[in-house]
PDB file of C-alpha atoms in Angstrom:
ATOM      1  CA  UNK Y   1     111.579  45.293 128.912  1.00 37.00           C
ATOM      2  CA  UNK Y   2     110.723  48.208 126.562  1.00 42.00           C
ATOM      3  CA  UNK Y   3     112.936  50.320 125.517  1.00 41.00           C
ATOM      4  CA  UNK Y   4     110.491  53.601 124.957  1.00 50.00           C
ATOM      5  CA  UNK Y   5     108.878  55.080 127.929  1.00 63.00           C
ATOM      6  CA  UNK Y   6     106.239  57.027 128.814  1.00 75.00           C
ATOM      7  CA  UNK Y   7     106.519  59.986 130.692  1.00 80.00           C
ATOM      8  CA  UNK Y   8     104.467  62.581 131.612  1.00 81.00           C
ATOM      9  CA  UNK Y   9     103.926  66.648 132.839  1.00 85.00           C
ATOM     10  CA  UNK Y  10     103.859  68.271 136.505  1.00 88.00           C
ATOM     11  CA  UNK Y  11     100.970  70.151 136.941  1.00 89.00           C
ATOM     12  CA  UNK Y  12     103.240  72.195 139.491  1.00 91.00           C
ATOM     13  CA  UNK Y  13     106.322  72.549 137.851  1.00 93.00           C
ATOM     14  CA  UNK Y  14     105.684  71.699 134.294  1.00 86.00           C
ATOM     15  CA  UNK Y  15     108.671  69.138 134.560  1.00 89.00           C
ATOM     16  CA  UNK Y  16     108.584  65.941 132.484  1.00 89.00           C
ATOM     17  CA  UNK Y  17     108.479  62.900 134.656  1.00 87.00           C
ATOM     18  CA  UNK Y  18     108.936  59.234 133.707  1.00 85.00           C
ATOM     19  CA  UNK Y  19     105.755  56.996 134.545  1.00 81.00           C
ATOM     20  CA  UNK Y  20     108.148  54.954 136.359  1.00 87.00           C
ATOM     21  CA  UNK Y  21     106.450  54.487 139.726  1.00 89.00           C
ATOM     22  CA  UNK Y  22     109.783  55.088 141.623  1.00 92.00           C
ATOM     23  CA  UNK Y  23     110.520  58.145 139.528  1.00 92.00           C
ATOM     24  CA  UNK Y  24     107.052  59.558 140.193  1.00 91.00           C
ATOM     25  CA  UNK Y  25     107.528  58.815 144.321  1.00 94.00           C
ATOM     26  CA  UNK Y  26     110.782  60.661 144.002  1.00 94.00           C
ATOM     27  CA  UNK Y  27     109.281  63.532 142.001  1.00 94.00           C
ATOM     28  CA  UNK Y  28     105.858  63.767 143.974  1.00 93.00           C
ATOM     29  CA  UNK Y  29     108.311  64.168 147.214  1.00 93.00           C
ATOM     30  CA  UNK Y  30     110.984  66.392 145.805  1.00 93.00           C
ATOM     31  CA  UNK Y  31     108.406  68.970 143.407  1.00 92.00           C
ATOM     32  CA  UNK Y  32     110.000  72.510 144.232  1.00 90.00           C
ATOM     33  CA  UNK Y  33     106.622  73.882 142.297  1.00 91.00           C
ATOM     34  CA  UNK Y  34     103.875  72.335 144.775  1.00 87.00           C
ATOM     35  CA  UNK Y  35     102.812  74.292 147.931  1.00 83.00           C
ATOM     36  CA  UNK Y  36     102.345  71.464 150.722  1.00 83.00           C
ATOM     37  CA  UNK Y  37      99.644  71.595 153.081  1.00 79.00           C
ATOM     38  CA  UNK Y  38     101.862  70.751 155.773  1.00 82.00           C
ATOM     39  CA  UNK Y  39     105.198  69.494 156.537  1.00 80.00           C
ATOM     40  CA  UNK Y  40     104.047  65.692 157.472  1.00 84.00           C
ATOM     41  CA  UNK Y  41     102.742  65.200 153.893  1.00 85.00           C
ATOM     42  CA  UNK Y  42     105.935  64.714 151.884  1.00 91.00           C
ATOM     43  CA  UNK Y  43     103.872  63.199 149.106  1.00 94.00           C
ATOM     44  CA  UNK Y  44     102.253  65.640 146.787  1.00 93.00           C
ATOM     45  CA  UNK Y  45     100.369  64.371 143.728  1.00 91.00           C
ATOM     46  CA  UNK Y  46     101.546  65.502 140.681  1.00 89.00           C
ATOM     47  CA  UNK Y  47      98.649  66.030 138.708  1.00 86.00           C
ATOM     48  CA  UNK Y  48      95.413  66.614 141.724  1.00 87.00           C
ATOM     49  CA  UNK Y  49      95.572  68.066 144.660  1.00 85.00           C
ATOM     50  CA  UNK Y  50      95.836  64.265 146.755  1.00 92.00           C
ATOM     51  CA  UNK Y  51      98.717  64.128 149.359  1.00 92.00           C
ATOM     52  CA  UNK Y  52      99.789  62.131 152.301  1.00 94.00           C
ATOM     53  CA  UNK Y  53     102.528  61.202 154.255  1.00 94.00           C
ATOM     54  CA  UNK Y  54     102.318  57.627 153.768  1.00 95.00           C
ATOM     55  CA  UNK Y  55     104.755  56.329 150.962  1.00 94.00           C
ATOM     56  CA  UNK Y  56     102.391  53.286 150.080  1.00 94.00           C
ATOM     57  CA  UNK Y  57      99.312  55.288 149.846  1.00 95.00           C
ATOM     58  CA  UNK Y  58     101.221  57.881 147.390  1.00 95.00           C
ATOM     59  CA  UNK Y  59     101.936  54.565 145.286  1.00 93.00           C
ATOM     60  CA  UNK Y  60      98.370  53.285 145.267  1.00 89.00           C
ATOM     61  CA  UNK Y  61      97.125  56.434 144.493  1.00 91.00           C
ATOM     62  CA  UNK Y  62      99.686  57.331 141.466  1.00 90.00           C
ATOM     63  CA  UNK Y  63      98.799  53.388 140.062  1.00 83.00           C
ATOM     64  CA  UNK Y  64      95.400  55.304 139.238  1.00 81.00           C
ATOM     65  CA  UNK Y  65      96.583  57.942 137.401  1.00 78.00           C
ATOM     66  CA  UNK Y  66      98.605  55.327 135.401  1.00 71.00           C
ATOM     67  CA  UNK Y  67      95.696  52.904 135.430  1.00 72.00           C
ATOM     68  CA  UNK Y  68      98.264  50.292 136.395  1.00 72.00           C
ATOM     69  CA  UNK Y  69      97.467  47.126 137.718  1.00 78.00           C
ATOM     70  CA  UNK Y  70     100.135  44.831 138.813  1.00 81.00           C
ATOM     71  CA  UNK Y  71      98.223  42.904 140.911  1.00 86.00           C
ATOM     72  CA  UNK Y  72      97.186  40.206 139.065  1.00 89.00           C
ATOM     73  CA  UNK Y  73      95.205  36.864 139.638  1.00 91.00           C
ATOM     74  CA  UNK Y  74      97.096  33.213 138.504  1.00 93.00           C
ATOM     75  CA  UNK Y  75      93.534  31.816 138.089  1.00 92.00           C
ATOM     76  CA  UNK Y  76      91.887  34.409 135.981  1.00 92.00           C
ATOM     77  CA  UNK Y  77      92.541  37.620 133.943  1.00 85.00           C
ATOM     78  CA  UNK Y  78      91.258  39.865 137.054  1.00 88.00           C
ATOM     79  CA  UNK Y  79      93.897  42.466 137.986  1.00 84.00           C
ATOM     80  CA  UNK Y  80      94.110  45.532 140.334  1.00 83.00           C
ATOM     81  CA  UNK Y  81      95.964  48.034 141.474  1.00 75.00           C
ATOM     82  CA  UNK Y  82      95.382  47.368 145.407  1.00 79.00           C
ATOM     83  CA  UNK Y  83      96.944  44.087 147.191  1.00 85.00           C
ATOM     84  CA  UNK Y  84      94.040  43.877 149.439  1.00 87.00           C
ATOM     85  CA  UNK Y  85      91.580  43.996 146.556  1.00 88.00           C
ATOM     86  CA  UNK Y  86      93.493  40.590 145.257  1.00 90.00           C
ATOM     87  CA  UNK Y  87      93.171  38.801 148.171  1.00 92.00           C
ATOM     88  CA  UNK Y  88      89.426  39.585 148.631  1.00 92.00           C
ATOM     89  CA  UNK Y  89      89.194  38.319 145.037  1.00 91.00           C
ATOM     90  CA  UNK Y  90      90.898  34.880 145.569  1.00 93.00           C
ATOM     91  CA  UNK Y  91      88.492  34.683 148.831  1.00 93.00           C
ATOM     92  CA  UNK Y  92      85.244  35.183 147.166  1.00 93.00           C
ATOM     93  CA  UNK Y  93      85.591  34.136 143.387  1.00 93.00           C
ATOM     94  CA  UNK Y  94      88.033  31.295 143.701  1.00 91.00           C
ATOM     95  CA  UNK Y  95      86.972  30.192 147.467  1.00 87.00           C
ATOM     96  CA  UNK Y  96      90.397  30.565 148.535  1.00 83.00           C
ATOM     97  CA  UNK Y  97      90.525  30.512 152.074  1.00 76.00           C
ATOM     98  CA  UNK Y  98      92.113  34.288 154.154  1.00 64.00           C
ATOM     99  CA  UNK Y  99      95.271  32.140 155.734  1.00 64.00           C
ATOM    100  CA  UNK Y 100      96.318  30.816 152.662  1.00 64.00           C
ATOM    101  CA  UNK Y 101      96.033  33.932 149.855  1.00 59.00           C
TER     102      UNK Y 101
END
């Protein structure tokens, strides 16, 4: 582990937010400086206008902003940010077969 971290600004509130992706959950739920759409999406983007309701969505879409990856291949160097994306990988470039990815 590293000890310097990244962080980065609110659009909304101009806070300073760690990249952590648990820290940016929590802020992207709790911004005080974001107008939501509606009360069902708790998750509010902190630097575009994307929201949703669904916790894992938030995270996928926050991995982009980060350009994290942590998905990550043990037969190549092919990595992505979406699960699903990993296991259609293993399928068609390492002929793995859906039941056992």
């Amino acid at each position: 582990a590293q000890n310097s971290q990244e962080f980065l600004k609110c659009e909304y509130c101009d806070g300073i937010v760690s990249t952590d992706l648990n820290e940016l959950m929590f802020h992207c739920k709790s911004c005080d400086g974001v107008t939501r759409p509606d009360a069902s999406h708790r998750y509010v983007c902190y630097t575009c206008e994307y929201h949703t309701h669904d916790s894992s969505k938030m995270k996928r879409h926050l991995r982009i902003h980060a350009r994290k990856k942590p998905f990550k291949c043990l037969y190549c160097i092919y990595s992505t940010k979406i699960k699903g994306s990993l296991k259609l990988h293993l399928q068609l470039k390492h002929k793995m077969l859906a039941n056992h990815v």
